[in-house]
Structure formats: C-alpha cells, structure tokens
Amino acid sequence: MMRFLPRVRCLFPYVLFISAVIFLIYTGPVIIRYLEGLIPMDKCPLHPGQTLRKGDPIDASLNLWSRRDVQTCTNWGAPVMWEGMFDPEVYDLEHRKRGSSVALTVFAVGKYLDAYLSEFLRSAERHFMPGLPVTYYVFTDMPERVGEVELGVGRTLEVVQVQRLQRWQDVSMMRMRAIADAIDSRIRHRHPYVFCLDVDQVFAGRFGSEALGESVALLHAFYYHRPRAFYTYDRNPASAARMEGRGDFYYHAAVFGGSWQSVWNLTEACYRGVVEDKRNGVEALWQDESHLNKYFWLHKPSKVLSPEYCWARHVGYRGDIRVTRLLWAEKHYDTLR
Ligand code: GAL
Ligand code: MN
C-alpha cells in the first residue's frame, strides 16, 4: 500500500488531463454553441416612429421594439419575424379579407417519402397557415406511394412527378427547375403565395400568415449569432454562387417563399447558376443553398423569418427562441443518402 501510493499520485495528472480531453471532445461543441448564443445580433437601425421600408402594409402593425434581445429589422428596412412582435389575429383577418391562398411545395423523392412525408403533412395540417386555403404540391418519383392524407376544409394536395436522380445533391439542385416549372404551369393561376420547404421537418407551432410576404428568406439556426467570417457561403471563383460581398445573413434553403413571381425569379436564377456550374464542372459548397444565398444578397428579401421558423434542437439552449414553429427532423443520412 505504502509503495503503491506514490505511483498513483504521479498518474493523477495524466488521468486528469485525459478526462479533461474526453470531456471537451463531448461537450466542447455544446459549450461553444452556447457561448456563441451570447454574441449579440445586429440591431434594427430604426427608431420608434420610423417605419419599415420593405414589407407588406400589414407589417406596419409589427412592434419592432417588443424584442430588445434580437434583430427585428434588417438594414434595408425589412422585418425579421420573432415571437412577440406580431398579433396573429391581425394577419389572419387581413389575409382572409384579401382571399390569400398558399402553395406549399415539398420534395419527397426516394427514401425521403416513407421517412418523412406523412409526419410533415400531418403536422402541416395543424400548424401551417391555419385558416387559409393551402395546396400541397408533393414532388415525387413514386406518386403511387403518397397515399391518403386527411386534409382540412380548403386544403388540397397535388402530386407532381419528377425523375429520380442518383445524388441527393442533384435532387436538391434540380428542385429549383421543378418549382419554377410548377409555378408556370399550375401555381401562378391559383395561388398568390408560394412556400418551398424541405420534407425532413415537422411543424411544432404556428407557422401562419405573418410569414407571408413578397420575398421571404429564413435565418439558418446555426448561424444567426455567428460572426460573418464563419458563414458557409460559396467562395470558389469558378462557381456562379461565389459571394463577392460580406453578405447580410446566412439563409437556410430549407424554407423560402414569397409571391409566385418572386419565387419564380429566385428558382429560375438559382437553376441558371446550377446549370452554369455543371457546364464548368464545379458544384457550389452547399449546392442550391449557396445559389440562394447569392440571390438574396443581390435581391434583398422583403421579409426575414427568425430561426423559430426552422429550429434545430441540436443547437442547444437559446434564450431568444421562445417558440419553435418548425423543427428539423432526425437525420438518418446513413440510410437515406
Ligand atoms: C448544416 C445543414 C445543411 C447546410 C449547412 C450550411 O447545418 O444541415 O443543410 O445548411 O448547415 O452550412
Ligand atoms: Mn433539410
């Protein structure tokens, strides 16, 4: 016993060091993400009494000063939508008066259909644009497998057949073409507004008419507190998606929308970028998302959605996320991609 003790004592620092390393490997990213959440966002440059330059007339009802902890408008005068800034009733009443209706496009190609579509639609029925007419446009390579979905009054579903591409990157990029085509052939005659969403998500709270606008982009849950230097813009000079400027925000391509004309312009432009890249043998860092970020840098959105509208639980705790409206579903890339 006496002879053993000194040896234990000299091992102690090593054990401590190795435990610390293991601890940091597991908790480091969580701690860093938590600390990152303490970096303040930019501030809305408007003062009480000043009005938004962009946005719908209903957006004049927003209280930009009810949330001091986050950025509630952009430096080009578009609102950034956070819980507490708006009265859902005001938006719903006005949109019902206008007869607004919404097309929701979603891609369920290959294994994504069985894995995600039914939960996505079921939760959308509860939370997406309650009280407004909605048509789901489900883009799939297997129309026969979409199955029966119970839909509320004024809500319909249409299937759009698309071809199956081998790489998920190509599916993601080609959706820009498919959406533009569907707007041309069907949507523009029926719906003033379009939202385009990824299928691997589940609605968890109201995603209502306050989100409607001429051109709508979403703040990516992982980047809204992160310094611009860490945004994953494409910087490859050979790609059409290369970002030359500093950028405004890092937008997430899992949610975008607007009037059918704006969404058509965006999807056309992104598709042209993808085709140009293919011709030059390059692929943007985050495929269509890189092109979308470039597009919104050049054509500023008229409304920006906070990450409440597409929250990722694995970001960890954030005091400024008071509600979650749409959540990233569990990813099963090993089996899905
Ligand atoms: C990831 C996300 C990707 C892409 C990427 C951009 O968190 O899963 O879809 O948006 O961020 O850096
Ligand atoms: Mn996704």
Coordinates of C-alpha atoms and ligand atoms in Angstrom, one line a residue:
M1 CA 0.0 0.0 0.0
M2 CA 2.8 2.4 1.0
R3 CA 4.7 1.6 -2.1
F4 CA 1.7 1.9 -4.4
L5 CA 0.6 5.4 -3.4
P6 CA 3.4 7.5 -5.0
R7 CA 2.8 5.8 -8.3
V8 CA -0.9 6.6 -8.1
R9 CA 0.0 10.2 -7.3
C10 CA 2.2 10.5 -10.4
L11 CA -0.5 9.1 -12.6
F12 CA -3.0 11.5 -11.4
P13 CA -2.2 14.5 -13.7
Y14 CA -2.4 12.2 -16.7
V15 CA -5.7 10.8 -15.7
L16 CA -7.0 14.3 -15.1
F17 CA -5.6 15.5 -18.5
I18 CA -7.2 12.6 -20.4
S19 CA -10.5 13.0 -18.6
A20 CA -10.5 16.7 -19.5
V21 CA -9.8 16.0 -23.1
I22 CA -12.6 13.4 -23.3
F23 CA -14.9 15.8 -21.5
L24 CA -14.1 18.6 -24.0
I25 CA -14.5 16.3 -27.0
Y26 CA -18.0 15.5 -25.9
T27 CA -19.1 18.9 -24.5
G28 CA -16.9 21.3 -26.4
P29 CA -19.2 21.9 -29.4
V30 CA -22.2 22.3 -27.0
I31 CA -20.3 24.8 -24.8
I32 CA -19.1 26.7 -27.9
R33 CA -22.6 26.9 -29.4
Y34 CA -23.9 28.1 -26.0
L35 CA -21.3 30.8 -25.8
E36 CA -21.9 31.7 -29.4
G37 CA -25.6 32.4 -28.5
L38 CA -24.3 35.2 -26.2
I39 CA -22.9 37.1 -29.2
P40 CA -25.4 39.9 -29.8
M41 CA -27.2 40.1 -33.1
D42 CA -27.0 43.4 -35.0
K43 CA -29.7 45.9 -34.0
C44 CA -32.6 47.1 -36.1
P45 CA -31.5 50.6 -37.1
L46 CA -35.0 52.1 -37.0
H47 CA -36.2 54.3 -34.1
P48 CA -39.7 54.3 -32.7
G49 CA -41.8 56.4 -35.1
Q50 CA -39.8 55.3 -38.1
T51 CA -41.4 52.8 -40.5
L52 CA -40.2 49.7 -42.4
R53 CA -39.2 50.4 -46.0
K54 CA -39.9 46.9 -47.2
G55 CA -42.7 44.6 -46.3
D56 CA -46.4 44.4 -46.7
P57 CA -48.8 47.1 -45.4
I58 CA -49.8 44.7 -42.6
D59 CA -46.2 44.7 -41.4
A60 CA -46.8 48.2 -40.2
S61 CA -48.6 46.5 -37.2
L62 CA -45.4 44.9 -36.1
N63 CA -43.9 46.0 -32.8
L64 CA -40.2 46.2 -33.6
W65 CA -39.4 47.2 -30.1
S66 CA -41.0 44.4 -28.2
R67 CA -37.9 42.3 -28.6
R68 CA -34.7 44.0 -27.5
D69 CA -32.7 40.8 -27.4
V70 CA -32.7 40.1 -31.2
Q71 CA -32.6 41.9 -34.5
T72 CA -36.1 42.8 -35.6
C73 CA -35.4 44.5 -38.9
T74 CA -32.7 44.4 -41.5
N75 CA -30.5 47.4 -42.5
W76 CA -32.6 47.6 -45.7
G77 CA -35.8 48.0 -43.7
A78 CA -37.3 44.5 -43.9
P79 CA -38.9 43.0 -40.8
V80 CA -37.3 40.0 -39.1
M81 CA -40.2 38.0 -37.6
W82 CA -39.9 36.9 -33.9
E83 CA -42.5 35.8 -31.4
G84 CA -43.9 38.7 -29.5
M85 CA -43.7 41.2 -32.4
F86 CA -47.0 40.5 -34.1
D87 CA -50.6 39.7 -33.5
P88 CA -51.5 36.6 -35.4
E89 CA -55.2 37.7 -35.5
V90 CA -54.4 40.9 -37.4
Y91 CA -52.5 38.9 -40.1
D92 CA -55.1 36.2 -40.4
L93 CA -58.0 38.6 -40.6
E94 CA -56.3 40.7 -43.3
H95 CA -55.3 37.7 -45.4
R96 CA -58.7 36.2 -45.2
K97 CA -60.1 39.5 -46.3
R98 CA -57.7 39.5 -49.3
G99 CA -58.5 35.9 -50.1
S100 CA -54.9 34.9 -49.9
S101 CA -54.0 31.3 -50.6
V102 CA -50.7 29.4 -50.4
A103 CA -49.0 26.8 -52.4
L104 CA -46.6 24.7 -50.3
T105 CA -44.0 22.7 -52.4
V106 CA -42.2 19.8 -50.9
F107 CA -39.9 17.2 -52.4
A108 CA -40.3 13.6 -51.3
V109 CA -38.0 11.7 -53.6
G110 CA -36.7 8.1 -53.0
K111 CA -36.5 7.1 -49.4
Y112 CA -37.4 10.5 -48.1
L113 CA -41.0 9.8 -48.9
D114 CA -41.5 7.0 -46.5
A115 CA -39.3 8.5 -43.9
Y116 CA -40.8 12.0 -43.6
L117 CA -43.8 12.9 -45.8
S118 CA -46.7 11.7 -43.7
E119 CA -45.4 13.4 -40.5
F120 CA -44.7 16.5 -42.4
L121 CA -48.2 16.8 -43.9
R122 CA -50.0 15.8 -40.7
S123 CA -48.2 18.4 -38.7
A124 CA -48.7 21.0 -41.5
E125 CA -52.4 20.4 -41.3
R126 CA -52.3 21.6 -37.7
H127 CA -49.8 24.4 -37.9
F128 CA -49.2 25.7 -41.5
M129 CA -51.3 28.7 -42.5
P130 CA -54.2 27.8 -40.3
G131 CA -57.5 29.2 -41.7
L132 CA -56.1 29.8 -45.2
P133 CA -56.6 27.7 -48.3
V134 CA -53.4 25.7 -48.9
T135 CA -52.5 23.3 -51.7
Y136 CA -49.6 20.9 -51.1
Y137 CA -47.6 20.2 -54.2
V138 CA -45.8 17.0 -53.4
F139 CA -42.9 16.4 -55.9
T140 CA -42.1 12.7 -56.0
D141 CA -40.8 9.9 -58.2
M142 CA -43.3 7.5 -56.7
P143 CA -46.8 9.1 -56.9
E144 CA -48.5 5.8 -56.0
R145 CA -46.8 5.9 -52.6
V146 CA -48.0 9.3 -51.4
G147 CA -51.1 7.6 -50.0
E148 CA -54.2 9.1 -48.4
V149 CA -53.8 12.2 -46.2
E150 CA -56.6 13.6 -44.2
L151 CA -57.0 17.2 -45.2
G152 CA -59.0 20.1 -43.7
V153 CA -61.5 22.3 -45.4
G154 CA -60.0 24.4 -48.2
R155 CA -56.8 22.3 -48.2
T156 CA -55.9 20.1 -51.2
L157 CA -52.9 18.0 -52.4
E158 CA -51.5 17.6 -55.8
V159 CA -48.7 15.3 -56.9
V160 CA -46.0 16.4 -59.3
Q161 CA -44.0 13.6 -60.9
V162 CA -40.3 14.2 -61.0
Q163 CA -37.5 11.9 -62.1
R164 CA -35.2 10.3 -59.5
L165 CA -31.6 11.4 -59.6
Q166 CA -28.8 9.4 -58.1
R167 CA -27.2 12.0 -55.9
W168 CA -29.1 13.9 -53.2
Q169 CA -27.1 17.0 -54.3
D170 CA -28.7 16.8 -57.7
V171 CA -32.2 16.3 -56.3
S172 CA -31.7 19.3 -54.2
M173 CA -30.5 21.5 -57.1
M174 CA -33.0 20.2 -59.6
R175 CA -35.9 21.2 -57.4
M176 CA -35.2 24.8 -58.4
R177 CA -36.1 23.9 -62.0
A178 CA -39.1 21.8 -61.0
I179 CA -40.5 24.5 -58.8
A180 CA -40.2 27.1 -61.5
D181 CA -42.0 24.8 -63.9
A182 CA -44.8 24.1 -61.5
I183 CA -45.3 27.8 -60.9
D184 CA -45.5 28.3 -64.6
S185 CA -47.9 25.5 -65.4
R186 CA -50.2 25.5 -62.3
I187 CA -49.4 27.6 -59.3
R188 CA -49.5 31.1 -60.8
H189 CA -53.1 30.7 -61.9
R190 CA -54.2 29.7 -58.4
H191 CA -52.1 31.0 -55.5
P192 CA -50.6 34.4 -54.9
Y193 CA -48.1 33.0 -52.4
V194 CA -45.7 30.0 -52.5
F195 CA -43.6 28.5 -49.8
C196 CA -40.9 25.9 -50.6
L197 CA -39.9 23.6 -47.7
D198 CA -37.7 20.6 -47.1
V199 CA -39.6 17.5 -46.2
D200 CA -37.3 16.4 -43.3
Q201 CA -39.0 18.6 -40.8
V202 CA -42.0 18.7 -38.5
F203 CA -44.3 21.6 -37.6
A204 CA -44.5 22.2 -33.9
G205 CA -46.2 25.6 -33.6
R206 CA -47.9 28.2 -35.6
F207 CA -46.3 28.9 -39.0
G208 CA -49.0 31.4 -40.1
S209 CA -49.9 34.2 -42.4
E210 CA -47.4 36.5 -40.6
A211 CA -44.8 34.7 -42.6
L212 CA -46.3 35.8 -46.0
G213 CA -44.6 38.5 -48.0
E214 CA -43.3 39.5 -51.4
S215 CA -39.9 37.6 -50.9
V216 CA -39.2 35.6 -47.8
A217 CA -35.9 34.2 -46.5
L218 CA -35.1 32.2 -43.3
L219 CA -32.2 32.7 -40.9
H220 CA -30.3 29.4 -40.5
A221 CA -30.5 28.2 -36.9
F222 CA -26.7 27.6 -36.7
Y223 CA -25.6 30.9 -38.0
Y224 CA -27.7 33.8 -36.6
H225 CA -25.3 34.5 -33.8
R226 CA -22.2 33.5 -35.6
P227 CA -19.7 36.1 -37.0
R228 CA -19.9 36.5 -40.7
A229 CA -16.4 35.1 -41.3
F230 CA -17.9 31.7 -40.4
Y231 CA -20.8 31.8 -42.9
T232 CA -20.6 28.9 -45.3
Y233 CA -21.1 31.0 -48.4
D234 CA -19.5 29.6 -51.6
R235 CA -16.2 31.5 -52.2
N236 CA -15.0 29.5 -55.2
P237 CA -14.3 32.0 -58.0
A238 CA -15.3 29.3 -60.6
S239 CA -18.8 28.9 -59.2
A240 CA -21.8 31.1 -60.2
A241 CA -22.7 31.0 -56.5
R242 CA -19.5 32.7 -55.3
M243 CA -20.2 35.5 -52.9
E244 CA -18.1 38.6 -53.5
G245 CA -19.5 40.8 -50.7
R246 CA -19.6 40.3 -47.0
G247 CA -23.2 39.1 -47.0
D248 CA -26.1 40.0 -44.8
F249 CA -27.2 36.8 -43.2
Y250 CA -26.7 33.1 -43.8
Y251 CA -30.0 31.9 -45.1
H252 CA -31.3 28.3 -44.9
A253 CA -32.7 26.8 -48.1
A254 CA -35.0 24.5 -46.1
V255 CA -37.6 27.4 -46.2
F256 CA -38.1 30.1 -48.7
G257 CA -41.1 31.8 -50.2
G258 CA -42.9 34.8 -51.5
S259 CA -45.3 35.8 -54.2
W260 CA -45.3 33.3 -57.1
Q261 CA -43.4 35.8 -59.2
S262 CA -40.6 36.3 -56.7
V263 CA -40.3 32.6 -56.1
W264 CA -40.2 32.0 -59.9
N265 CA -37.5 34.6 -60.3
L266 CA -35.4 33.1 -57.4
T267 CA -35.8 29.4 -58.6
E268 CA -35.0 30.4 -62.2
A269 CA -31.9 32.3 -61.2
C270 CA -30.7 29.5 -58.9
Y271 CA -31.3 26.9 -61.6
R272 CA -29.4 29.0 -64.1
G273 CA -26.5 29.2 -61.7
V274 CA -26.6 25.4 -61.2
V275 CA -26.5 24.8 -64.9
E276 CA -23.6 27.2 -65.4
D277 CA -21.7 25.4 -62.7
K278 CA -22.4 22.0 -64.2
R279 CA -21.1 23.3 -67.6
N280 CA -17.9 24.4 -65.8
G281 CA -17.5 21.2 -63.9
V282 CA -18.0 22.8 -60.4
E283 CA -20.5 22.4 -57.6
A284 CA -21.2 25.1 -55.1
L285 CA -20.3 24.4 -51.5
W286 CA -23.9 23.9 -50.3
Q287 CA -25.5 23.4 -53.8
D288 CA -28.8 25.2 -54.2
E289 CA -28.4 26.8 -50.8
S290 CA -25.2 28.6 -51.9
H291 CA -27.0 29.9 -55.0
L292 CA -29.9 31.0 -52.9
N293 CA -27.6 33.0 -50.5
K294 CA -26.1 34.7 -53.5
Y295 CA -29.5 35.5 -54.9
F296 CA -30.7 37.0 -51.6
W297 CA -27.5 39.1 -51.3
L298 CA -28.3 40.6 -54.7
H299 CA -32.1 40.8 -54.3
K300 CA -32.8 41.5 -50.7
P301 CA -35.8 39.7 -49.2
S302 CA -38.8 41.8 -48.1
K303 CA -39.3 39.7 -45.0
V304 CA -36.9 37.6 -43.0
L305 CA -38.0 34.7 -40.7
S306 CA -36.3 34.1 -37.4
P307 CA -34.9 30.6 -36.7
E308 CA -38.2 29.9 -34.8
Y309 CA -39.4 29.0 -38.3
C310 CA -36.9 26.2 -38.7
W311 CA -35.3 25.4 -35.4
A312 CA -32.7 22.7 -34.9
R313 CA -32.8 21.2 -31.4
H314 CA -29.2 20.2 -31.5
V315 CA -28.1 23.9 -31.5
G316 CA -28.9 23.6 -27.8
Y317 CA -30.5 26.2 -25.5
R318 CA -31.1 29.7 -26.8
G319 CA -32.9 32.2 -24.6
D320 CA -34.2 34.1 -27.7
I321 CA -36.0 31.1 -29.1
R322 CA -39.4 31.4 -27.3
V323 CA -41.4 29.2 -29.6
T324 CA -40.5 26.6 -32.2
R325 CA -42.7 26.5 -35.2
L326 CA -40.9 24.0 -37.4
L327 CA -38.2 21.6 -36.3
W328 CA -35.6 19.7 -38.2
A329 CA -36.5 16.0 -38.1
E330 CA -33.9 13.4 -37.0
K331 CA -31.5 12.9 -39.9
H332 CA -30.8 9.4 -41.0
Y333 CA -28.2 10.2 -43.6
D334 CA -26.5 6.8 -43.3
T335 CA -29.6 5.1 -44.6
L336 CA -31.2 7.9 -46.6
R337 CA -28.5 9.3 -48.7
Ligands
GAL1 C1 -26.0 22.4 -41.9 C2 -27.2 22.0 -42.6 C3 -27.0 22.0 -44.1 C4 -26.5 23.3 -44.6 C5 -25.3 23.7 -43.8 C6 -24.7 25.0 -44.2 O1 -26.2 22.6 -40.5 O2 -27.5 20.6 -42.2 O3 -28.2 21.6 -44.8 O4 -27.5 24.3 -44.4 O5 -25.6 23.7 -42.4 O6 -23.5 25.3 -43.5
MN2 MN -33.3 19.6 -44.6

